[in-house]
Amino acid sequence: MTWRSHNQIGGAGRGGGVRTQTKASSSHGHIPPPPSKRAPRPPPPPLRCSAPPVAQVRRRLDRGSSVRALPPVSTIDATDFSILSEEHTPSVTSSFLEKKSKHETRNLNMSSTIGGSLSVEFGCLRKHEVRRLSTRQGSGRMLSIRASVVSSPDTLELSKANAKQAEKMVRVGVLGASGYTGAEIVRLLANHPHFGITLMTADRKAGQSIGSVFPHLITQDLPNMVAVKDADFSNVDAVFCCLPHGTTQEIIKGLPKGLKIVDLSADFRLRDINEYEEWYGLPHKAPELQKEAVYGLTEVLRGEIQNARLVANPGCYPTSIQLPLIPLIKAHLIELRNIIIDAKSGVSGAGRGAKEAHLYTEIAEGLHSYGITKHRHVPEIEQGLSDASNSKITVSFTPHLMPMSRGMQSTIYVEMAPGVNTDDLYEHLNNTYQAEEFVRLLEKGVVPHTRHVRGSNYCLMNVFQDRIPGRAIIISVIDNLVKGASGQALQNLNLMMGFPEDTGLQYQPLFP
């Protein structure tokens, strides 16, 4: 028997190889010795991330060269990986060898009471990531693995109770799947290890598949969309409600009480019913739910969101504005008066409905303001900032529609408190968000661009000194469909269901 090395990812010369056992053939039936003059092949370099982690793992498993027999190992290095479950195998212990950096390969040895031991090499398994993987050794065997970084070596033992709880698949319904935010939810859930879509509604597209409406989603095997009135919620644990303002209230009121709900409309964002009715021009039909709803600005209200049944997902403009301003207001670093916000959004922020103002010939090669002094996000912005200051705050807010499909930038002008400079603002924002995955302060002087967050759940921001003494300029950018809508909604449902909030959201921005 000889060992042969295979390059697994990216072709020859890229990435590392996995050794697989193969028989050497010869016409005389014996194993020929290696050539005496050939220099030994150097060991392959560590595997680097050149594709999404799960794609790397699946590719290795599909090619059948990542499983080989090894003796069991009982020690663990400083990187701790716990096996959540191994179907058809009643007892599992595991350990990792040769701890390397977070973006290199790790070798997992699993000894079980059935089928001996397995070794599977993984590329780029992220911290806190849970993946469900199939192997080629044994029929129908499934492994589920969670990764986490620990500070000291330890021993792994499988907890059956924890494994069962962690492996529970959350059945998700998407109400309004034929709109932009609904389609974005479906796209994001394709990479989620714990959430599976069991229900999709779209009244005008009832009976159609999601792939017939959005061809970019045709690769997913999902149920056909149905009308809301025909929806069966008996097979649903959680719901994303992506319906228009005004229609959501009665629908949510009629949902089973045990469901977790994230509402992407504005129906439950404003605590004051009178304020909602004034700004949206609609009577509120579920005031009892208004009292129950928790506002879902994840990085600010994480603790309340975790225990909520109903979360009101923030609007896109309020998300991009509140994330930089709330920490500064709480720290008394800026004045509460004369806050001016100049915000710009891609056309998808206006929804998918057919409107003359959103025709290509009306939008292209131009820029226009809308909702001047009366945009519906104004009371939501002022509510969040007032909560941070414990006093009433009003802002000057003017939104603009840009000739681009997605993206949002808020340019915010503030007066700094006496004795405060832009370095103080920068340092406080840096301290506030340095541990956050999805809110990033750029290096000083770097200007955030909307293309830097396209297709991702990130919010990028920075602070600049104004020419006017005592004033600062804050620039914040998000993707209005992700962090401004569906991505933050998924972030919130992760928290509500007890999963790490970045699960299924590790998408890097698209560029260019």
Short mmCIF file of C-alpha atoms in Angstrom, two decimals:
data_model
loop_
_atom_site.label_atom_id
_atom_site.label_comp_id
_atom_site.label_asym_id
_atom_site.label_seq_id
_atom_site.Cartn_x
_atom_site.Cartn_y
_atom_site.Cartn_z
CA MET A 1 0.00 0.00 0.00
CA THR A 2 1.22 3.53 -0.72
CA TRP A 3 -0.02 6.95 0.20
CA ARG A 4 -0.87 9.34 -2.60
CA SER A 5 -1.35 13.11 -2.15
CA HIS A 6 -4.26 14.88 -3.83
CA ASN A 7 -4.66 18.63 -4.16
CA GLN A 8 -8.24 19.21 -3.06
CA ILE A 9 -9.03 22.82 -3.76
CA GLY A 10 -8.07 25.23 -6.49
CA GLY A 11 -6.01 22.78 -8.58
CA ALA A 12 -2.31 22.02 -8.50
CA GLY A 13 -0.19 24.51 -6.69
CA ARG A 14 -3.07 25.94 -4.60
CA GLY A 15 -4.01 24.78 -1.15
CA GLY A 16 -2.92 21.64 0.61
CA GLY A 17 -3.49 17.99 -0.07
CA VAL A 18 -5.20 15.20 1.81
CA ARG A 19 -3.52 11.80 1.84
CA THR A 20 -5.66 8.89 0.72
CA GLN A 21 -4.85 5.20 0.68
CA THR A 22 -4.73 3.60 -2.79
CA LYS A 23 -3.26 0.40 -4.19
CA ALA A 24 -0.26 0.70 -6.45
CA SER A 25 -0.60 -1.47 -9.53
CA SER A 26 2.07 -3.40 -11.47
CA SER A 27 2.07 -6.17 -14.01
CA HIS A 28 3.95 -8.50 -11.62
CA GLY A 29 1.50 -8.04 -8.74
CA HIS A 30 3.98 -6.49 -6.34
CA ILE A 31 4.51 -2.95 -5.06
CA PRO A 32 7.39 -1.25 -6.91
CA PRO A 33 9.88 0.79 -4.86
CA PRO A 34 9.91 4.55 -5.36
CA PRO A 35 12.45 5.93 -7.88
CA SER A 36 15.82 6.30 -6.22
CA LYS A 37 16.83 9.56 -7.95
CA ARG A 38 13.64 11.51 -7.42
CA ALA A 39 13.78 13.98 -4.57
CA PRO A 40 11.09 13.53 -1.94
CA ARG A 41 8.06 15.73 -2.47
CA PRO A 42 7.91 18.55 0.10
CA PRO A 43 4.90 18.57 2.41
CA PRO A 44 1.95 20.54 1.04
CA PRO A 45 1.41 24.06 2.40
CA PRO A 46 -1.43 24.66 4.84
CA LEU A 47 -4.84 24.94 3.25
CA ARG A 48 -5.91 28.55 2.93
CA CYS A 49 -9.44 29.81 2.43
CA SER A 50 -10.12 30.15 -1.29
CA ALA A 51 -13.82 29.30 -1.12
CA PRO A 52 -16.54 29.40 1.53
CA PRO A 53 -15.73 26.90 4.30
CA VAL A 54 -18.75 24.71 3.72
CA ALA A 55 -18.01 24.58 -0.01
CA GLN A 56 -14.47 23.43 0.73
CA VAL A 57 -15.65 20.75 3.10
CA ARG A 58 -18.36 19.48 0.79
CA ARG A 59 -15.97 19.38 -2.14
CA ARG A 60 -13.54 17.27 -0.17
CA LEU A 61 -16.25 14.90 0.99
CA ASP A 62 -17.77 14.61 -2.48
CA ARG A 63 -14.41 13.58 -3.93
CA GLY A 64 -14.14 10.85 -1.32
CA SER A 65 -10.56 11.49 -0.23
CA SER A 66 -11.02 13.05 3.17
CA VAL A 67 -11.74 9.94 5.22
CA ARG A 68 -9.06 7.49 6.34
CA ALA A 69 -8.46 5.14 9.25
CA LEU A 70 -6.45 6.36 12.21
CA PRO A 71 -6.06 5.22 15.79
CA PRO A 72 -8.13 7.09 18.39
CA VAL A 73 -6.55 10.09 20.09
CA SER A 74 -7.53 11.31 23.54
CA THR A 75 -5.87 14.72 23.87
CA ILE A 76 -7.02 18.11 22.70
CA ASP A 77 -5.12 21.21 21.75
CA ALA A 78 -6.03 24.83 22.49
CA THR A 79 -8.59 24.91 19.69
CA ASP A 80 -11.63 23.07 20.95
CA PHE A 81 -14.01 21.38 18.53
CA SER A 82 -16.96 19.47 19.94
CA ILE A 83 -18.96 16.84 18.07
CA LEU A 84 -22.65 17.55 18.47
CA SER A 85 -23.90 14.26 17.10
CA GLU A 86 -23.02 11.29 14.94
CA GLU A 87 -26.08 9.51 13.66
CA HIS A 88 -26.07 5.69 13.96
CA THR A 89 -23.11 5.86 16.37
CA PRO A 90 -24.00 5.67 20.09
CA SER A 91 -20.66 6.77 21.53
CA VAL A 92 -18.28 9.37 20.19
CA THR A 93 -15.14 10.99 21.54
CA SER A 94 -12.96 13.37 19.61
CA SER A 95 -9.88 15.53 19.57
CA PHE A 96 -7.99 17.85 17.30
CA LEU A 97 -4.34 17.52 16.37
CA GLU A 98 -1.85 20.10 15.26
CA LYS A 99 -3.67 23.30 16.14
CA LYS A 100 -3.09 25.85 13.41
CA SER A 101 -4.44 29.31 12.72
CA LYS A 102 -8.17 29.89 12.28
CA HIS A 103 -7.87 29.82 8.50
CA GLU A 104 -5.84 26.63 8.15
CA THR A 105 -6.71 22.95 8.18
CA ARG A 106 -7.49 20.92 11.25
CA ASN A 107 -7.57 17.13 11.53
CA LEU A 108 -10.41 15.59 13.52
CA ASN A 109 -10.06 12.07 14.86
CA MET A 110 -13.29 10.40 15.93
CA SER A 111 -13.31 7.03 17.61
CA SER A 112 -16.66 5.32 17.94
CA THR A 113 -18.01 2.00 19.10
CA ILE A 114 -19.16 1.26 15.58
CA GLY A 115 -16.94 1.31 12.53
CA GLY A 116 -13.56 2.02 14.12
CA SER A 117 -12.18 5.55 13.83
CA LEU A 118 -12.39 8.28 11.23
CA SER A 119 -10.20 11.22 10.38
CA VAL A 120 -11.69 14.12 8.46
CA GLU A 121 -9.67 17.14 7.37
CA PHE A 122 -11.59 20.42 7.34
CA GLY A 123 -10.66 23.68 5.67
CA CYS A 124 -11.42 26.98 7.37
CA LEU A 125 -14.03 25.88 9.90
CA ARG A 126 -14.93 29.12 11.62
CA LYS A 127 -15.24 29.82 15.31
CA HIS A 128 -18.72 29.02 16.63
CA GLU A 129 -19.65 27.50 13.30
CA VAL A 130 -21.86 24.41 13.19
CA ARG A 131 -21.82 22.27 10.08
CA ARG A 132 -23.62 19.07 9.17
CA LEU A 133 -21.44 16.87 7.00
CA SER A 134 -21.78 13.45 5.38
CA THR A 135 -18.88 11.02 5.03
CA ARG A 136 -18.28 8.23 2.57
CA GLN A 137 -17.34 5.67 5.19
CA GLY A 138 -20.54 3.93 6.17
CA SER A 139 -23.98 4.39 4.69
CA GLY A 140 -25.93 7.42 5.75
CA ARG A 141 -23.49 8.62 8.38
CA MET A 142 -23.85 12.27 9.30
CA LEU A 143 -21.49 14.31 11.46
CA SER A 144 -22.34 17.62 13.06
CA ILE A 145 -19.44 19.67 14.34
CA ARG A 146 -19.24 22.92 16.29
CA ALA A 147 -16.04 24.93 16.53
CA SER A 148 -15.08 27.26 19.34
CA VAL A 149 -11.81 28.70 20.58
CA VAL A 150 -10.81 28.03 24.19
CA SER A 151 -7.95 29.47 26.19
CA SER A 152 -6.47 26.24 27.50
CA PRO A 153 -6.39 22.53 26.55
CA ASP A 154 -9.33 20.48 27.71
CA THR A 155 -11.02 17.14 27.16
CA LEU A 156 -14.07 16.65 24.96
CA GLU A 157 -17.08 14.61 25.87
CA LEU A 158 -20.31 14.42 23.91
CA SER A 159 -23.35 15.63 25.80
CA LYS A 160 -26.36 13.79 24.39
CA ALA A 161 -28.82 16.37 25.74
CA ASN A 162 -26.90 19.32 24.35
CA ALA A 163 -26.36 17.54 21.05
CA LYS A 164 -30.06 16.88 20.65
CA GLN A 165 -30.96 20.48 21.43
CA ALA A 166 -28.30 21.94 19.16
CA GLU A 167 -29.24 19.68 16.27
CA LYS A 168 -32.91 20.66 16.26
CA MET A 169 -33.78 22.16 12.92
CA VAL A 170 -35.86 25.33 13.18
CA ARG A 171 -38.73 25.30 10.68
CA VAL A 172 -39.10 28.76 9.18
CA GLY A 173 -41.93 30.47 7.34
CA VAL A 174 -41.38 33.47 5.05
CA LEU A 175 -44.51 35.58 4.59
CA GLY A 176 -44.20 37.79 1.52
CA ALA A 177 -41.48 35.78 -0.17
CA SER A 178 -41.98 37.43 -3.57
CA GLY A 179 -40.76 40.86 -2.42
CA TYR A 180 -37.17 42.05 -2.20
CA THR A 181 -36.78 41.49 1.55
CA GLY A 182 -38.51 38.11 1.38
CA ALA A 183 -36.26 36.95 -1.45
CA GLU A 184 -33.22 38.17 0.47
CA ILE A 185 -34.32 36.12 3.50
CA VAL A 186 -34.53 33.04 1.26
CA ARG A 187 -31.05 33.72 -0.13
CA LEU A 188 -29.50 34.13 3.32
CA LEU A 189 -31.18 31.02 4.73
CA ALA A 190 -29.56 28.87 2.03
CA ASN A 191 -26.34 28.99 4.08
CA HIS A 192 -27.94 28.53 7.52
CA PRO A 193 -27.17 25.22 9.25
CA HIS A 194 -30.18 25.30 11.62
CA PHE A 195 -33.00 27.06 9.76
CA GLY A 196 -34.98 25.32 7.05
CA ILE A 197 -37.83 26.91 5.08
CA THR A 198 -41.08 24.93 5.33
CA LEU A 199 -43.55 27.65 4.29
CA MET A 200 -43.51 30.59 1.86
CA THR A 201 -46.43 32.85 1.07
CA ALA A 202 -47.05 35.28 -1.79
CA ASP A 203 -50.67 36.06 -2.64
CA ARG A 204 -50.03 37.18 -6.22
CA LYS A 205 -47.58 34.32 -6.88
CA ALA A 206 -49.49 31.55 -5.10
CA GLY A 207 -48.79 28.12 -6.57
CA GLN A 208 -45.49 29.17 -8.12
CA SER A 209 -42.01 28.09 -7.14
CA ILE A 210 -39.52 30.61 -5.80
CA GLY A 211 -37.25 29.81 -8.75
CA SER A 212 -39.91 30.86 -11.25
CA VAL A 213 -40.15 34.28 -9.59
CA PHE A 214 -36.47 34.70 -8.72
CA PRO A 215 -34.33 32.53 -11.04
CA HIS A 216 -31.23 33.18 -8.91
CA LEU A 217 -32.91 31.06 -6.18
CA ILE A 218 -33.74 28.10 -8.45
CA THR A 219 -30.98 25.96 -6.92
CA GLN A 220 -32.88 25.67 -3.65
CA ASP A 221 -35.35 22.85 -3.09
CA LEU A 222 -38.21 24.72 -1.42
CA PRO A 223 -42.00 24.40 -1.18
CA ASN A 224 -44.12 26.36 -3.62
CA MET A 225 -45.53 29.65 -2.43
CA VAL A 226 -49.11 29.77 -1.18
CA ALA A 227 -51.59 32.52 -0.36
CA VAL A 228 -51.44 33.74 3.23
CA LYS A 229 -55.03 32.63 3.84
CA ASP A 230 -54.07 29.07 2.85
CA ALA A 231 -50.90 28.92 4.94
CA ASP A 232 -50.52 26.00 7.36
CA PHE A 233 -48.42 27.00 10.37
CA SER A 234 -48.48 23.57 12.03
CA ASN A 235 -45.06 22.84 10.56
CA VAL A 236 -43.49 26.20 11.44
CA ASP A 237 -41.47 27.31 14.49
CA ALA A 238 -40.57 30.86 13.46
CA VAL A 239 -41.75 33.42 10.92
CA PHE A 240 -40.20 36.26 8.96
CA CYS A 241 -43.04 38.63 8.09
CA CYS A 242 -42.08 40.59 4.96
CA LEU A 243 -45.52 42.01 4.21
CA PRO A 244 -46.43 45.68 3.61
CA HIS A 245 -47.25 48.08 6.43
CA GLY A 246 -50.84 47.81 7.59
CA THR A 247 -51.38 44.19 6.48
CA THR A 248 -49.02 42.68 9.03
CA GLN A 249 -50.97 43.53 12.18
CA GLU A 250 -53.99 41.29 11.72
CA ILE A 251 -51.96 38.44 10.22
CA ILE A 252 -49.57 38.34 13.17
CA LYS A 253 -52.49 38.61 15.57
CA GLY A 254 -53.88 35.39 14.08
CA LEU A 255 -50.64 33.38 14.21
CA PRO A 256 -50.13 30.58 16.77
CA LYS A 257 -48.91 31.98 20.09
CA GLY A 258 -45.85 29.73 20.23
CA LEU A 259 -44.25 31.12 17.07
CA LYS A 260 -41.22 33.38 17.15
CA ILE A 261 -41.84 36.33 14.82
CA VAL A 262 -39.58 38.91 13.21
CA ASP A 263 -41.66 41.58 11.47
CA LEU A 264 -39.90 43.58 8.76
CA SER A 265 -42.75 46.07 8.32
CA ALA A 266 -43.11 49.27 10.35
CA ASP A 267 -46.27 48.14 12.14
CA PHE A 268 -44.64 47.48 15.51
CA ARG A 269 -41.61 49.79 15.49
CA LEU A 270 -43.26 52.83 17.10
CA ARG A 271 -44.40 52.43 20.70
CA ASP A 272 -46.85 55.32 20.47
CA ILE A 273 -49.95 54.14 18.59
CA ASN A 274 -51.05 57.71 17.88
CA GLU A 275 -47.67 58.48 16.36
CA TYR A 276 -47.92 55.42 14.13
CA GLU A 277 -51.38 56.38 12.92
CA GLU A 278 -50.27 59.98 12.28
CA TRP A 279 -47.19 59.10 10.21
CA TYR A 280 -48.54 56.04 8.38
CA GLY A 281 -52.13 57.22 7.96
CA LEU A 282 -53.54 53.85 9.07
CA PRO A 283 -55.44 52.73 12.16
CA HIS A 284 -53.45 50.28 14.28
CA LYS A 285 -55.44 47.07 14.74
CA ALA A 286 -53.21 45.23 17.22
CA PRO A 287 -52.30 47.58 20.09
CA GLU A 288 -51.83 44.65 22.45
CA LEU A 289 -49.03 43.32 20.25
CA GLN A 290 -47.49 46.78 20.08
CA LYS A 291 -46.82 46.57 23.82
CA GLU A 292 -45.23 43.13 23.46
CA ALA A 293 -42.97 43.92 20.49
CA VAL A 294 -39.25 44.52 21.04
CA TYR A 295 -37.38 46.88 18.73
CA GLY A 296 -34.72 44.85 16.93
CA LEU A 297 -31.62 47.05 16.67
CA THR A 298 -29.43 44.07 17.44
CA GLU A 299 -26.19 45.61 18.68
CA VAL A 300 -28.07 48.00 20.99
CA LEU A 301 -30.93 45.86 22.36
CA ARG A 302 -29.44 42.38 22.21
CA GLY A 303 -30.56 41.37 25.72
CA GLU A 304 -34.22 42.22 25.12
CA ILE A 305 -34.25 40.56 21.70
CA GLN A 306 -33.02 37.24 23.09
CA ASN A 307 -36.13 36.83 25.23
CA ALA A 308 -38.67 38.27 22.79
CA ARG A 309 -41.47 36.49 20.94
CA LEU A 310 -42.15 39.37 18.54
CA VAL A 311 -39.35 41.59 17.22
CA ALA A 312 -39.97 44.72 15.16
CA ASN A 313 -37.09 44.80 12.71
CA PRO A 314 -35.72 48.35 12.27
CA GLY A 315 -35.99 50.31 9.06
CA CYS A 316 -32.98 50.75 6.80
CA TYR A 317 -32.40 54.47 7.36
CA PRO A 318 -32.84 54.21 11.16
CA THR A 319 -30.33 51.35 11.29
CA SER A 320 -27.62 53.29 9.47
CA ILE A 321 -28.25 56.39 11.59
CA GLN A 322 -28.79 54.98 15.08
CA LEU A 323 -25.76 52.68 15.11
CA PRO A 324 -23.23 55.56 15.07
CA LEU A 325 -25.31 58.10 17.03
CA ILE A 326 -26.66 56.11 19.99
CA PRO A 327 -23.24 55.36 21.58
CA LEU A 328 -22.17 59.00 21.22
CA ILE A 329 -25.41 60.28 22.73
CA LYS A 330 -25.21 57.86 25.67
CA ALA A 331 -21.65 59.02 26.37
CA HIS A 332 -22.68 62.72 26.20
CA LEU A 333 -20.07 63.36 23.50
CA ILE A 334 -22.38 65.24 21.12
CA GLU A 335 -25.04 67.90 21.53
CA LEU A 336 -28.66 66.79 21.25
CA ARG A 337 -29.62 69.73 19.04
CA ASN A 338 -28.94 70.52 15.39
CA ILE A 339 -28.43 66.92 14.22
CA ILE A 340 -28.62 66.97 10.41
CA ILE A 341 -28.87 63.75 8.37
CA ASP A 342 -28.37 63.55 4.61
CA ALA A 343 -29.18 59.97 3.56
CA LYS A 344 -29.16 58.20 0.20
CA SER A 345 -30.63 54.81 -0.77
CA GLY A 346 -30.73 52.43 -3.70
CA VAL A 347 -34.06 51.93 -5.48
CA SER A 348 -34.75 48.55 -3.85
CA GLY A 349 -35.47 50.46 -0.64
CA ALA A 350 -38.73 51.62 -2.23
CA GLY A 351 -39.97 48.03 -2.65
CA ARG A 352 -40.78 45.86 -5.66
CA GLY A 353 -44.19 47.29 -6.52
CA ALA A 354 -44.56 48.87 -9.94
CA LYS A 355 -44.48 52.67 -9.69
CA GLU A 356 -43.92 55.28 -12.37
CA ALA A 357 -41.37 57.11 -10.23
CA HIS A 358 -39.23 53.96 -10.11
CA LEU A 359 -39.05 53.30 -13.84
CA TYR A 360 -35.53 53.12 -15.24
CA THR A 361 -36.02 56.27 -17.29
CA GLU A 362 -37.19 58.13 -14.18
CA ILE A 363 -34.30 56.93 -11.97
CA ALA A 364 -31.26 56.58 -14.21
CA GLU A 365 -28.69 59.36 -14.54
CA GLY A 366 -30.19 61.40 -11.78
CA LEU A 367 -30.67 61.93 -8.07
CA HIS A 368 -33.71 63.25 -6.28
CA SER A 369 -34.88 63.94 -2.75
CA TYR A 370 -38.18 62.61 -1.44
CA GLY A 371 -40.19 62.59 1.77
CA ILE A 372 -38.74 65.96 2.72
CA THR A 373 -39.63 66.71 6.39
CA LYS A 374 -42.22 63.91 6.40
CA HIS A 375 -40.43 60.63 5.74
CA ARG A 376 -41.94 57.82 7.83
CA HIS A 377 -38.59 56.86 9.32
CA VAL A 378 -38.28 60.20 11.14
CA PRO A 379 -40.29 59.19 14.24
CA GLU A 380 -38.43 55.88 14.41
CA ILE A 381 -35.05 57.65 14.34
CA GLU A 382 -36.15 60.18 16.93
CA GLN A 383 -37.60 57.46 19.18
CA GLY A 384 -34.27 55.59 19.29
CA LEU A 385 -32.16 58.68 19.86
CA SER A 386 -34.55 59.98 22.53
CA ASP A 387 -34.36 56.65 24.36
CA ALA A 388 -30.58 56.94 24.37
CA SER A 389 -30.65 60.45 25.83
CA ASN A 390 -33.71 60.11 28.10
CA SER A 391 -34.97 63.34 26.55
CA LYS A 392 -36.78 64.36 23.39
CA ILE A 393 -34.57 64.68 20.31
CA THR A 394 -35.62 65.99 16.91
CA VAL A 395 -33.54 65.72 13.75
CA SER A 396 -33.40 67.24 10.28
CA PHE A 397 -33.60 64.25 7.92
CA THR A 398 -33.68 64.30 4.12
CA PRO A 399 -33.50 61.05 2.12
CA HIS A 400 -32.48 60.77 -1.54
CA LEU A 401 -33.02 58.05 -4.13
CA MET A 402 -29.89 56.97 -5.99
CA PRO A 403 -29.73 55.23 -9.41
CA MET A 404 -28.40 51.97 -7.96
CA SER A 405 -30.17 48.76 -6.98
CA ARG A 406 -28.98 48.46 -3.37
CA GLY A 407 -26.89 50.32 -0.84
CA MET A 408 -27.36 53.14 1.65
CA GLN A 409 -25.22 55.98 2.98
CA SER A 410 -26.07 58.33 5.83
CA THR A 411 -23.96 61.46 6.22
CA ILE A 412 -24.60 62.90 9.68
CA TYR A 413 -23.60 66.36 10.92
CA VAL A 414 -23.35 66.83 14.70
CA GLU A 415 -22.13 69.41 17.18
CA MET A 416 -19.60 68.02 19.65
CA ALA A 417 -19.96 68.63 23.38
CA PRO A 418 -17.61 71.24 24.92
CA GLY A 419 -14.05 69.96 25.16
CA VAL A 420 -14.73 67.01 22.83
CA ASN A 421 -12.94 66.48 19.51
CA THR A 422 -13.28 64.00 16.66
CA ASP A 423 -10.59 61.75 18.15
CA ASP A 424 -12.83 61.31 21.19
CA LEU A 425 -15.77 60.35 18.98
CA TYR A 426 -13.61 57.91 17.03
CA GLU A 427 -12.19 56.24 20.12
CA HIS A 428 -15.60 55.83 21.73
CA LEU A 429 -17.13 54.26 18.63
CA ASN A 430 -14.09 52.01 18.34
CA ASN A 431 -14.44 50.88 21.96
CA THR A 432 -18.18 50.35 21.54
CA TYR A 433 -17.99 48.19 18.43
CA GLN A 434 -14.55 46.57 18.52
CA ALA A 435 -16.05 43.24 19.63
CA GLU A 436 -18.97 43.38 17.19
CA GLU A 437 -18.93 41.26 14.07
CA PHE A 438 -21.16 43.39 11.88
CA VAL A 439 -20.37 46.98 12.86
CA ARG A 440 -16.89 48.16 11.88
CA LEU A 441 -15.13 51.49 12.32
CA LEU A 442 -12.71 52.06 9.45
CA GLU A 443 -9.18 53.36 9.92
CA LYS A 444 -8.94 57.11 10.36
CA GLY A 445 -9.32 58.98 7.10
CA VAL A 446 -10.85 56.07 5.16
CA VAL A 447 -14.18 57.00 3.58
CA PRO A 448 -16.92 54.30 3.68
CA HIS A 449 -18.45 53.42 0.30
CA THR A 450 -21.72 51.61 -0.29
CA ARG A 451 -19.93 49.11 -2.53
CA HIS A 452 -17.84 48.05 0.49
CA VAL A 453 -20.91 46.42 2.11
CA ARG A 454 -22.86 45.22 -0.93
CA GLY A 455 -24.58 41.89 -0.28
CA SER A 456 -23.37 41.71 3.34
CA ASN A 457 -24.68 42.33 6.86
CA TYR A 458 -21.96 44.85 7.71
CA CYS A 459 -22.25 48.48 8.73
CA LEU A 460 -19.09 50.51 8.08
CA MET A 461 -18.60 53.96 9.56
CA ASN A 462 -16.07 56.70 10.17
CA VAL A 463 -15.74 60.15 11.76
CA PHE A 464 -14.34 63.31 10.16
CA GLN A 465 -13.63 66.84 11.37
CA ASP A 466 -15.87 69.49 9.81
CA ARG A 467 -14.43 72.82 8.62
CA ILE A 468 -16.77 74.51 11.09
CA PRO A 469 -15.16 74.41 14.55
CA GLY A 470 -16.94 72.14 17.01
CA ARG A 471 -18.75 70.10 14.35
CA ALA A 472 -18.10 66.55 13.16
CA ILE A 473 -19.23 64.56 10.13
CA ILE A 474 -20.11 60.88 10.54
CA ILE A 475 -20.53 58.62 7.51
CA SER A 476 -22.30 55.27 7.83
CA VAL A 477 -22.98 52.74 5.03
CA ILE A 478 -25.03 49.55 4.90
CA ASP A 479 -26.69 47.32 2.33
CA ASN A 480 -30.33 48.37 2.73
CA LEU A 481 -31.59 44.86 1.94
CA VAL A 482 -29.25 43.04 4.33
CA LYS A 483 -28.20 44.97 7.44
CA GLY A 484 -31.07 47.36 6.69
CA ALA A 485 -33.65 44.57 6.47
CA SER A 486 -33.29 40.80 5.96
CA GLY A 487 -29.79 40.34 7.38
CA GLN A 488 -30.62 42.08 10.63
CA ALA A 489 -33.87 40.10 10.76
CA LEU A 490 -31.89 36.85 10.56
CA GLN A 491 -29.43 38.18 13.13
CA ASN A 492 -32.38 38.78 15.46
CA LEU A 493 -33.99 35.38 14.91
CA ASN A 494 -30.64 33.71 15.63
CA LEU A 495 -30.66 35.42 19.02
CA MET A 496 -34.29 34.54 19.68
CA MET A 497 -33.65 30.86 18.93
CA GLY A 498 -30.44 30.66 20.97
CA PHE A 499 -27.89 30.49 18.15
CA PRO A 500 -24.82 32.70 17.61
CA GLU A 501 -26.17 35.79 15.91
CA ASP A 502 -23.75 35.60 12.96
CA THR A 503 -24.93 32.10 11.97
CA GLY A 504 -25.72 32.03 8.26
CA LEU A 505 -24.58 35.62 7.82
CA GLN A 506 -20.87 35.18 7.12
CA TYR A 507 -21.10 36.61 3.62
CA GLN A 508 -18.27 38.84 2.51
CA PRO A 509 -19.30 41.95 0.55
CA LEU A 510 -19.40 41.65 -3.24
CA PHE A 511 -16.71 43.59 -5.07
CA PRO A 512 -16.50 45.19 -7.55
#
